[in-house]
Amino acid sequence: MPNSIRGASTYHHGDLRAALIDAAVALIAEHGVQGLSLRECARRAGVSHAAPYRHFAEKNDLLLAIAQQGFGWLAEAGRAAMTGVTGARERLEAYGVAYVRFAVTHPVHHRVMFSEALGGAHTQKGDEPSFQLLVEAASQAVGPDDPPLLAAVSAWSLPHGLAMLILDGRIPPELVRTPDDAERLAREVFAMWRSGLR
Amino acid sequence: MPNSIRGASTYHHGDLRAALIDAAVALIAEHGVQGLSLRECARRAGVSHAAPYRHFAEKNDLLLAIAQQGFGWLAEAGRAAMTGVTGARERLEAYGVAYVRFAVTHPVHHRVMFSEALGGAHTQKGDEPSFQLLVEAASQAVGPDDPPLLAAVSAWSLPHGLAMLILDGRIPPELVRTPDDAERLAREVFAMWRSGLR
DNA sequence: CGGGAATGTTGTCGCTGTCAACACAAAGGA
DNA sequence: TCCTTTGTGTTGACAGCGACAACATTCCCG
């Protein structure tokens, strides 16, 4: 029972872990990953400066939790985008478009998921579901003898690069005002690689 | 006359600005952008903790200097890779391959160039030479009526995404042990988009 | 009802970015 | 030659941070 609901201030917060994650996401949205501070998160959660250490051994663990949340959402979005799509290449493209939309919809999560602070963390191993999804789709898009990994890397690089460029503000903002804009741009980029830039 | 050359310790360093940049690059290579510390840079340059402020108004300005150095090198590498290549699409691909090689050869610079800490900085405007180069090449690769910006974005996204994935360690390391490996991988990814993943 | 086990607090440490005040050195005009 | 100006490096200070230890409170389960 969080304080904010109860009104009265209880010694125990109730769901401090989730509150800290939310505060961290908000803080990163305001001041970037570099501007994240455990003490400020604690302040916003109405809790003392050392309380976060009961839930996260160190600052990076908080970032890791955000990343895990993001990878879960991404796998979900990718799965949803691919259901009903039958052609292998169409599935890859659907995943890519959903990838870009996810990045634009959850910019903080996407940035944290691929921030270097998580260097040696769990996402390095290929067992991330969102990545597995991609490799599966890729393996069906190439011949049985071709290395599926190469196809997966190829199919991942394009939406990943586009998403990064958008988040970094390198794409003219009028092209990506809304998630729908970003999705349309992603489709156009895919189309360009399918036809024009051959 | 730097202290290290003179042997004797002189009050004035001689080229502290460059020394600080080099120290910062080394530090980031060891501990990531988050692990960069002006005081540690000063220590490694054999100088007091506040000396860097005579050359950089704040920490971000040091990162900005690294980024500018990187953008210069990138434009240089891109120009070199495209000279002698005549076909418009071949030029775009040559730029992309050089882009990936640059990122692998100067990982710290590439990471800083696209780190969020530089948010509102100069690289946002499209007047970066390395970006101009890309737009020019793209405008020749599409029909005269097609928007060159879209082609540029498309041609940028793929190598940018691949470079990011490599730097983040998301590509199996045996594929990218050396810059030559990375360059080969980049060519294969381009080839895959040209033929297979249509 | 009682005693761990969680969870939150207070206090502390060293480190950092940044500023202000001061010290030294090089350059150039009198 | 001297002496002032300007650039550069130093010392000292302050607040904020991550992290730890010691302590307080509450929850839960036997």
Short mmCIF file of C-alpha atoms (C1' of nucleotides) in Angstrom, two decimals:
data_model
loop_
_atom_site.label_atom_id
_atom_site.label_comp_id
_atom_site.label_asym_id
_atom_site.label_seq_id
_atom_site.Cartn_x
_atom_site.Cartn_y
_atom_site.Cartn_z
CA MET A 1 0.00 0.00 0.00
CA PRO A 2 1.93 2.96 -1.28
CA ASN A 3 1.96 6.15 0.70
CA SER A 4 0.42 8.03 -2.15
CA ILE A 5 -2.68 5.89 -1.97
CA ARG A 6 -2.91 5.55 1.74
CA GLY A 7 -2.42 9.23 2.35
CA ALA A 8 -0.89 8.59 5.73
CA SER A 9 2.85 8.02 5.58
CA THR A 10 3.70 4.45 6.43
CA TYR A 11 7.16 3.30 7.25
CA HIS A 12 7.09 0.76 4.45
CA HIS A 13 6.49 2.09 1.01
CA GLY A 14 4.60 -0.84 -0.46
CA ASP A 15 6.03 -1.00 -3.93
CA LEU A 16 9.20 1.00 -3.82
CA ARG A 17 10.94 -1.03 -6.49
CA ALA A 18 8.38 -0.16 -9.14
CA ALA A 19 8.19 3.43 -7.95
CA LEU A 20 11.95 3.76 -8.30
CA ILE A 21 11.89 2.36 -11.81
CA ASP A 22 9.16 4.80 -12.81
CA ALA A 23 11.01 7.70 -11.23
CA ALA A 24 14.19 6.67 -13.00
CA VAL A 25 12.48 6.56 -16.38
CA ALA A 26 11.01 10.01 -15.80
CA LEU A 27 14.36 11.33 -14.67
CA ILE A 28 16.17 9.93 -17.68
CA ALA A 29 13.52 11.44 -19.93
CA GLU A 30 14.31 14.82 -18.40
CA HIS A 31 18.08 14.74 -18.03
CA GLY A 32 19.38 11.75 -19.97
CA VAL A 33 20.99 8.61 -18.67
CA GLN A 34 23.91 10.63 -17.35
CA GLY A 35 21.48 12.68 -15.29
CA LEU A 36 20.08 9.67 -13.48
CA SER A 37 20.68 9.79 -9.75
CA LEU A 38 19.61 7.21 -7.22
CA ARG A 39 19.19 9.92 -4.61
CA GLU A 40 16.84 11.93 -6.80
CA CYS A 41 14.82 8.80 -7.52
CA ALA A 42 14.56 8.19 -3.79
CA ARG A 43 13.51 11.80 -3.26
CA ARG A 44 10.76 11.52 -5.85
CA ALA A 45 9.56 8.28 -4.32
CA GLY A 46 9.41 10.03 -0.95
CA VAL A 47 12.02 7.84 0.63
CA SER A 48 15.44 8.28 2.16
CA HIS A 49 18.60 8.38 0.09
CA ALA A 50 19.78 4.86 0.90
CA ALA A 51 16.45 3.07 0.55
CA PRO A 52 17.04 2.15 -3.11
CA TYR A 53 19.89 -0.11 -2.06
CA ARG A 54 17.35 -2.52 -0.55
CA HIS A 55 16.10 -3.18 -4.08
CA PHE A 56 19.12 -2.54 -6.30
CA ALA A 57 22.63 -3.50 -5.31
CA GLU A 58 24.00 -0.69 -7.41
CA LYS A 59 22.93 1.99 -9.83
CA ASN A 60 23.45 -0.22 -12.85
CA ASP A 61 20.97 -2.74 -11.50
CA LEU A 62 18.28 -0.11 -11.75
CA LEU A 63 19.20 0.52 -15.37
CA LEU A 64 19.22 -3.22 -15.90
CA ALA A 65 15.68 -3.47 -14.57
CA ILE A 66 14.54 -0.80 -17.00
CA ALA A 67 16.27 -2.63 -19.83
CA GLN A 68 14.61 -5.92 -18.92
CA GLN A 69 11.23 -4.25 -18.87
CA GLY A 70 11.99 -2.81 -22.29
CA PHE A 71 13.14 -6.10 -23.78
CA GLY A 72 9.96 -7.72 -22.57
CA TRP A 73 7.82 -5.05 -24.20
CA LEU A 74 9.86 -5.25 -27.39
CA ALA A 75 9.45 -9.02 -27.70
CA GLU A 76 5.75 -8.57 -27.09
CA ALA A 77 5.43 -5.86 -29.74
CA GLY A 78 7.46 -7.89 -32.24
CA ARG A 79 5.38 -10.99 -31.69
CA ALA A 80 2.18 -9.01 -32.08
CA ALA A 81 3.39 -7.36 -35.27
CA MET A 82 4.33 -10.68 -36.84
CA THR A 83 1.19 -12.63 -36.00
CA GLY A 84 -0.90 -13.17 -39.06
CA VAL A 85 1.94 -12.23 -41.39
CA THR A 86 2.97 -15.31 -43.33
CA GLY A 87 5.74 -14.45 -45.74
CA ALA A 88 9.18 -14.72 -44.16
CA ARG A 89 10.43 -11.42 -45.51
CA GLU A 90 7.18 -9.71 -44.67
CA ARG A 91 7.55 -10.97 -41.12
CA LEU A 92 11.04 -9.56 -40.87
CA GLU A 93 9.84 -6.21 -42.13
CA ALA A 94 6.87 -6.23 -39.76
CA TYR A 95 9.27 -6.84 -36.90
CA GLY A 96 11.49 -4.01 -38.07
CA VAL A 97 8.63 -1.56 -38.27
CA ALA A 98 7.42 -2.57 -34.82
CA TYR A 99 10.99 -2.14 -33.62
CA VAL A 100 11.12 1.46 -34.74
CA ARG A 101 7.69 2.18 -33.31
CA PHE A 102 8.73 0.68 -30.00
CA ALA A 103 11.84 2.85 -29.88
CA VAL A 104 9.83 6.00 -30.56
CA THR A 105 7.10 5.06 -28.10
CA HIS A 106 9.51 4.12 -25.31
CA PRO A 107 12.58 6.20 -26.06
CA VAL A 108 14.03 5.98 -22.57
CA HIS A 109 13.72 2.22 -22.43
CA HIS A 110 15.24 1.80 -25.86
CA ARG A 111 18.14 4.03 -24.98
CA VAL A 112 18.79 2.24 -21.71
CA MET A 113 18.50 -1.17 -23.40
CA PHE A 114 21.39 -0.23 -25.65
CA SER A 115 23.36 2.00 -23.33
CA GLU A 116 26.95 1.02 -22.79
CA ALA A 117 26.59 1.11 -19.02
CA LEU A 118 25.07 -2.35 -19.25
CA GLY A 119 28.23 -3.67 -20.85
CA GLY A 120 28.70 -7.15 -19.51
CA ALA A 121 25.09 -7.67 -18.59
CA HIS A 122 22.66 -10.36 -19.59
CA THR A 123 21.55 -8.89 -22.90
CA GLN A 124 24.85 -9.81 -24.47
CA LYS A 125 24.01 -13.47 -24.71
CA GLY A 126 21.80 -14.30 -27.65
CA ASP A 127 19.12 -15.75 -25.45
CA GLU A 128 17.11 -12.57 -25.31
CA PRO A 129 13.59 -13.49 -26.54
CA SER A 130 13.33 -10.38 -28.68
CA PHE A 131 16.52 -11.46 -30.43
CA GLN A 132 15.47 -15.09 -30.74
CA LEU A 133 12.34 -13.92 -32.47
CA LEU A 134 14.46 -12.13 -35.02
CA VAL A 135 16.78 -15.05 -35.67
CA GLU A 136 13.83 -17.37 -36.18
CA ALA A 137 12.22 -15.05 -38.68
CA ALA A 138 15.53 -14.55 -40.44
CA SER A 139 16.27 -18.25 -40.72
CA GLN A 140 13.06 -18.67 -42.70
CA ALA A 141 13.84 -15.74 -44.96
CA VAL A 142 17.05 -17.21 -46.35
CA GLY A 143 17.89 -20.43 -48.05
CA PRO A 144 18.40 -23.46 -45.81
CA ASP A 145 22.16 -23.33 -46.41
CA ASP A 146 22.67 -19.64 -45.77
CA PRO A 147 23.73 -18.61 -42.28
CA PRO A 148 20.62 -17.32 -40.52
CA LEU A 149 22.75 -15.22 -38.23
CA LEU A 150 23.89 -13.03 -41.08
CA ALA A 151 20.32 -12.49 -42.19
CA ALA A 152 19.30 -11.67 -38.63
CA VAL A 153 22.10 -9.15 -38.31
CA SER A 154 21.12 -7.58 -41.61
CA ALA A 155 17.48 -7.39 -40.69
CA TRP A 156 18.31 -5.98 -37.28
CA SER A 157 20.80 -3.36 -38.39
CA LEU A 158 18.40 -1.35 -40.52
CA PRO A 159 15.63 -0.71 -37.98
CA HIS A 160 18.15 -0.39 -35.17
CA GLY A 161 20.07 2.28 -37.02
CA LEU A 162 16.93 4.13 -37.98
CA ALA A 163 15.64 4.02 -34.42
CA MET A 164 18.93 5.30 -33.05
CA LEU A 165 19.09 8.15 -35.54
CA ILE A 166 15.55 9.16 -34.67
CA LEU A 167 16.18 9.06 -30.93
CA ASP A 168 19.36 11.06 -31.33
CA GLY A 169 17.39 13.75 -33.14
CA ARG A 170 19.33 13.26 -36.34
CA ILE A 171 16.22 12.85 -38.44
CA PRO A 172 14.41 16.10 -39.22
CA PRO A 173 11.78 16.26 -36.49
CA GLU A 174 8.91 16.97 -38.86
CA LEU A 175 9.39 13.45 -40.23
CA VAL A 176 8.91 11.79 -36.85
CA ARG A 177 6.49 13.90 -34.84
CA THR A 178 4.27 10.98 -33.83
CA PRO A 179 4.77 7.21 -33.57
CA ASP A 180 2.63 6.93 -36.70
CA ASP A 181 5.05 9.24 -38.51
CA ALA A 182 7.97 7.11 -37.39
CA GLU A 183 6.22 3.94 -38.49
CA ARG A 184 5.52 5.41 -41.91
CA LEU A 185 9.14 6.48 -42.23
CA ALA A 186 10.26 2.99 -41.33
CA ARG A 187 8.05 1.52 -44.03
CA GLU A 188 9.43 3.98 -46.55
CA VAL A 189 13.00 3.12 -45.62
CA PHE A 190 12.27 -0.58 -45.99
CA ALA A 191 10.60 0.11 -49.33
CA MET A 192 13.59 2.09 -50.46
CA TRP A 193 15.89 -0.80 -49.73
CA ARG A 194 13.50 -3.17 -51.45
CA SER A 195 13.33 -1.18 -54.65
CA GLY A 196 15.34 1.96 -55.05
CA LEU A 197 18.69 1.50 -53.42
CA ARG A 198 19.32 -1.87 -54.96
CA MET B 1 57.06 22.02 -24.65
CA PRO B 2 55.30 19.30 -22.75
CA ASN B 3 56.70 18.14 -19.47
CA SER B 4 57.15 14.65 -20.79
CA ILE B 5 59.58 15.91 -23.41
CA ARG B 6 61.41 18.45 -21.36
CA GLY B 7 61.87 16.04 -18.49
CA ALA B 8 61.97 18.93 -16.08
CA SER B 9 58.55 19.94 -14.84
CA THR B 10 57.51 23.25 -16.28
CA TYR B 11 54.65 25.28 -14.92
CA HIS B 12 52.96 25.41 -18.30
CA HIS B 13 52.12 22.11 -19.88
CA GLY B 14 52.54 23.06 -23.52
CA ASP B 15 49.65 21.21 -25.11
CA LEU B 16 47.31 20.37 -22.31
CA ARG B 17 44.20 20.49 -24.43
CA ALA B 18 45.34 17.69 -26.71
CA ALA B 19 46.70 15.72 -23.77
CA LEU B 20 43.34 15.94 -22.04
CA ILE B 21 41.52 14.73 -25.12
CA ASP B 22 43.85 11.78 -25.46
CA ALA B 23 43.52 10.95 -21.78
CA ALA B 24 39.74 11.17 -22.04
CA VAL B 25 39.66 8.80 -25.00
CA ALA B 26 41.82 6.31 -23.13
CA LEU B 27 39.68 6.63 -20.03
CA ILE B 28 36.46 6.09 -21.95
CA ALA B 29 38.00 3.06 -23.62
CA GLU B 30 38.65 1.63 -20.17
CA HIS B 31 35.53 2.59 -18.24
CA GLY B 32 32.96 3.83 -20.72
CA VAL B 33 31.58 7.31 -21.16
CA GLN B 34 30.02 7.16 -17.71
CA GLY B 35 33.45 6.49 -16.25
CA LEU B 36 34.97 9.64 -17.69
CA SER B 37 36.23 12.04 -15.04
CA LEU B 38 37.85 15.38 -15.61
CA ARG B 39 39.91 14.95 -12.47
CA GLU B 40 41.28 11.63 -13.64
CA CYS B 41 42.13 13.16 -17.01
CA ALA B 42 43.97 15.92 -15.22
CA ARG B 43 45.80 13.37 -13.09
CA ARG B 44 46.93 11.44 -16.17
CA ALA B 45 48.09 14.64 -17.82
CA GLY B 46 50.09 15.41 -14.69
CA VAL B 47 48.18 18.53 -13.90
CA SER B 48 45.98 19.82 -11.09
CA HIS B 49 42.30 19.00 -10.86
CA ALA B 50 41.03 22.37 -12.05
CA ALA B 51 43.43 22.89 -14.92
CA PRO B 52 41.06 21.38 -17.52
CA TYR B 53 38.68 24.29 -16.97
CA ARG B 54 41.13 26.59 -18.74
CA HIS B 55 40.43 24.58 -21.91
CA PHE B 56 36.89 23.24 -21.48
CA ALA B 57 34.14 25.23 -19.84
CA GLU B 58 32.47 22.03 -18.71
CA LYS B 59 32.77 18.28 -18.98
CA ASN B 60 30.51 18.10 -22.02
CA ASP B 61 32.83 20.40 -23.94
CA LEU B 62 35.53 17.77 -23.67
CA LEU B 63 33.14 15.18 -25.08
CA LEU B 64 32.21 17.64 -27.78
CA ALA B 65 35.85 18.06 -28.76
CA ILE B 66 36.20 14.29 -29.08
CA ALA B 67 33.07 14.18 -31.21
CA GLN B 68 34.32 16.93 -33.50
CA GLN B 69 37.59 15.09 -33.96
CA GLY B 70 35.61 11.98 -34.82
CA PHE B 71 33.32 13.70 -37.30
CA GLY B 72 36.35 15.11 -39.05
CA TRP B 73 37.94 11.70 -39.35
CA LEU B 74 34.68 10.17 -40.51
CA ALA B 75 34.21 12.69 -43.29
CA GLU B 76 37.79 12.09 -44.32
CA ALA B 77 37.33 8.32 -44.39
CA GLY B 78 34.07 8.61 -46.28
CA ARG B 79 35.56 10.89 -48.89
CA ALA B 80 38.54 8.59 -49.34
CA ALA B 81 36.32 5.54 -49.71
CA MET B 82 34.18 7.18 -52.36
CA THR B 83 36.95 8.61 -54.53
CA GLY B 84 37.25 6.67 -57.72
CA VAL B 85 33.90 4.98 -57.24
CA THR B 86 31.58 6.20 -59.95
CA GLY B 87 28.20 4.52 -59.58
CA ALA B 88 25.89 6.35 -57.22
CA ARG B 89 24.78 3.26 -55.36
CA GLU B 90 28.31 1.94 -55.23
CA ARG B 91 29.37 5.23 -53.70
CA LEU B 92 26.70 4.96 -51.04
CA GLU B 93 27.80 1.43 -50.23
CA ALA B 94 31.45 2.45 -50.14
CA TYR B 95 30.55 5.17 -47.67
CA GLY B 96 28.60 2.69 -45.56
CA VAL B 97 31.44 0.21 -45.44
CA ALA B 98 33.86 2.96 -44.50
CA TYR B 99 31.40 4.06 -41.85
CA VAL B 100 31.44 0.66 -40.18
CA ARG B 101 35.20 0.42 -40.43
CA PHE B 102 35.54 3.84 -38.87
CA ALA B 103 33.30 2.85 -35.96
CA VAL B 104 35.30 -0.30 -35.30
CA THR B 105 38.62 1.49 -35.66
CA HIS B 106 37.65 4.41 -33.42
CA PRO B 107 35.01 2.92 -31.13
CA VAL B 108 35.32 5.58 -28.47
CA HIS B 109 34.96 8.43 -30.91
CA HIS B 110 31.98 6.83 -32.59
CA ARG B 111 30.28 6.25 -29.28
CA VAL B 112 30.89 9.78 -28.12
CA MET B 113 29.75 11.20 -31.45
CA PHE B 114 26.39 9.57 -30.92
CA SER B 115 26.14 9.75 -27.16
CA GLU B 116 23.10 11.47 -25.79
CA ALA B 117 25.16 13.74 -23.56
CA LEU B 118 25.75 15.92 -26.61
CA GLY B 119 22.01 16.46 -26.96
CA GLY B 120 21.58 20.02 -28.20
CA ALA B 121 25.05 20.32 -29.61
CA HIS B 122 26.22 21.25 -33.06
CA THR B 123 25.93 17.83 -34.66
CA GLN B 124 22.18 18.14 -34.72
CA LYS B 125 22.12 20.55 -37.59
CA GLY B 126 22.54 18.87 -40.93
CA ASP B 127 25.59 20.89 -41.78
CA GLU B 128 28.00 18.26 -40.57
CA PRO B 129 30.32 17.55 -43.52
CA SER B 130 30.13 13.81 -42.97
CA PHE B 131 26.36 14.07 -43.29
CA GLN B 132 26.48 16.39 -46.29
CA LEU B 133 28.63 13.84 -48.04
CA LEU B 134 25.94 11.25 -47.50
CA VAL B 135 23.10 13.43 -48.70
CA GLU B 136 25.01 14.31 -51.85
CA ALA B 137 25.68 10.70 -52.66
CA ALA B 138 22.09 9.79 -51.91
CA SER B 139 20.65 12.51 -54.12
CA GLN B 140 22.45 10.96 -57.06
CA ALA B 141 21.28 7.47 -56.25
CA VAL B 142 17.59 8.25 -56.55
CA GLY B 143 15.46 9.69 -59.29
CA PRO B 144 15.49 13.48 -59.61
CA ASP B 145 11.97 13.64 -58.16
CA ASP B 146 12.51 11.40 -55.15
CA PRO B 147 13.38 13.06 -51.88
CA PRO B 148 17.13 12.69 -51.40
CA LEU B 149 16.70 12.97 -47.66
CA LEU B 150 14.81 9.70 -47.49
CA ALA B 151 17.49 7.96 -49.47
CA ALA B 152 20.15 9.44 -47.23
CA VAL B 153 18.32 8.26 -44.14
CA SER B 154 17.95 4.81 -45.62
CA ALA B 155 21.58 4.60 -46.61
CA TRP B 156 22.67 5.89 -43.22
CA SER B 157 20.48 3.66 -41.09
CA LEU B 158 21.97 0.38 -42.20
CA PRO B 159 25.65 1.03 -41.50
CA HIS B 160 24.79 3.06 -38.41
CA GLY B 161 22.76 0.21 -36.96
CA LEU B 162 25.38 -2.36 -37.80
CA ALA B 163 28.12 -0.24 -36.27
CA MET B 164 26.10 0.28 -33.10
CA LEU B 165 25.34 -3.41 -32.74
CA ILE B 166 29.00 -4.26 -33.19
CA LEU B 167 30.16 -1.68 -30.66
CA ASP B 168 27.57 -2.86 -28.16
CA GLY B 169 28.93 -6.37 -28.46
CA ARG B 170 25.70 -7.71 -29.88
CA ILE B 171 27.38 -9.29 -32.87
CA PRO B 172 29.18 -12.56 -32.09
CA PRO B 173 32.75 -11.40 -31.51
CA GLU B 174 34.29 -13.98 -33.84
CA LEU B 175 32.61 -12.13 -36.72
CA VAL B 176 34.27 -8.83 -35.91
CA ARG B 177 37.68 -9.54 -34.44
CA THR B 178 39.53 -7.12 -36.70
CA PRO B 179 38.55 -4.05 -38.72
CA ASP B 180 38.90 -6.22 -41.83
CA ASP B 181 36.39 -8.67 -40.35
CA ALA B 182 33.97 -5.83 -39.69
CA GLU B 183 34.42 -4.48 -43.17
CA ARG B 184 33.74 -7.89 -44.66
CA LEU B 185 30.63 -8.24 -42.52
CA ALA B 186 29.44 -4.84 -43.67
CA ARG B 187 29.85 -5.87 -47.30
CA GLU B 188 27.93 -9.08 -46.64
CA VAL B 189 25.13 -7.18 -44.96
CA PHE B 190 24.90 -4.79 -47.90
CA ALA B 191 24.93 -7.74 -50.28
CA MET B 192 22.17 -9.40 -48.33
CA TRP B 193 19.99 -6.34 -48.66
CA ARG B 194 20.85 -6.08 -52.31
CA SER B 195 19.89 -9.65 -53.12
CA GLY B 196 18.54 -11.90 -50.43
CA LEU B 197 16.29 -9.92 -48.16
CA ARG B 198 14.44 -8.29 -51.00
"C1'" DC C 1 2.92 -13.88 20.99
"C1'" DG C 2 7.61 -13.78 19.69
"C1'" DG C 3 11.52 -13.77 16.76
"C1'" DG C 4 13.65 -13.59 12.39
"C1'" DA C 5 13.61 -11.40 7.78
"C1'" DA C 6 12.45 -7.38 4.98
"C1'" DT C 7 12.58 -2.91 4.42
"C1'" DG C 8 13.52 2.03 5.48
"C1'" DT C 9 16.67 5.67 7.99
"C1'" DT C 10 20.74 8.13 9.52
"C1'" DG C 11 25.41 8.96 9.26
"C1'" DT C 12 29.57 8.70 6.94
"C1'" DC C 13 33.29 8.22 3.36
"C1'" DG C 14 35.71 9.32 -0.84
"C1'" DC C 15 34.97 10.95 -5.30
"C1'" DT C 16 33.23 14.22 -8.62
"C1'" DG C 17 32.02 18.82 -11.23
"C1'" DT C 18 32.43 23.47 -10.71
"C1'" DC C 19 33.70 27.94 -9.00
"C1'" DA C 20 36.69 31.68 -6.88
"C1'" DA C 21 41.00 33.37 -5.49
"C1'" DC C 22 45.64 33.12 -6.12
"C1'" DA C 23 50.44 32.05 -8.46
"C1'" DC C 24 53.37 31.69 -12.09
"C1'" DA C 25 55.10 32.35 -16.80
"C1'" DA C 26 55.38 34.19 -21.49
"C1'" DA C 27 54.78 38.19 -24.71
"C1'" DG C 28 55.23 42.78 -25.92
"C1'" DG C 29 55.26 47.79 -25.56
"C1'" DA C 30 57.58 51.76 -22.73
"C1'" DT D 1 65.42 46.36 -19.51
"C1'" DC D 2 61.27 46.55 -16.90
"C1'" DC D 3 56.69 46.05 -16.11
"C1'" DT D 4 52.06 45.16 -17.27
"C1'" DT D 5 48.83 42.25 -19.53
"C1'" DT D 6 47.11 37.98 -20.65
"C1'" DG D 7 47.08 33.12 -20.67
"C1'" DT D 8 47.64 29.13 -18.06
"C1'" DG D 9 48.11 26.18 -13.89
"C1'" DT D 10 47.21 25.70 -8.55
"C1'" DT D 11 44.87 25.61 -4.16
"C1'" DG D 12 40.91 25.49 -1.60
"C1'" DA D 13 36.20 25.18 -1.11
"C1'" DC D 14 31.25 23.53 -1.72
"C1'" DA D 15 27.39 20.68 -2.83
"C1'" DG D 16 25.82 16.40 -4.92
"C1'" DC D 17 26.60 11.66 -5.75
"C1'" DG D 18 27.31 6.26 -5.10
"C1'" DA D 19 28.14 3.24 -1.72
"C1'" DC D 20 28.54 1.19 2.80
"C1'" DA D 21 27.58 0.30 7.92
"C1'" DA D 22 24.83 0.63 11.88
"C1'" DC D 23 20.46 1.23 13.52
"C1'" DA D 24 15.06 1.38 13.52
"C1'" DT D 25 10.73 -0.24 12.22
"C1'" DT D 26 7.47 -3.28 10.39
"C1'" DC D 27 5.86 -7.62 8.43
"C1'" DC D 28 5.20 -12.43 8.49
"C1'" DC D 29 5.23 -16.96 10.06
"C1'" DG D 30 5.77 -20.52 13.48
#
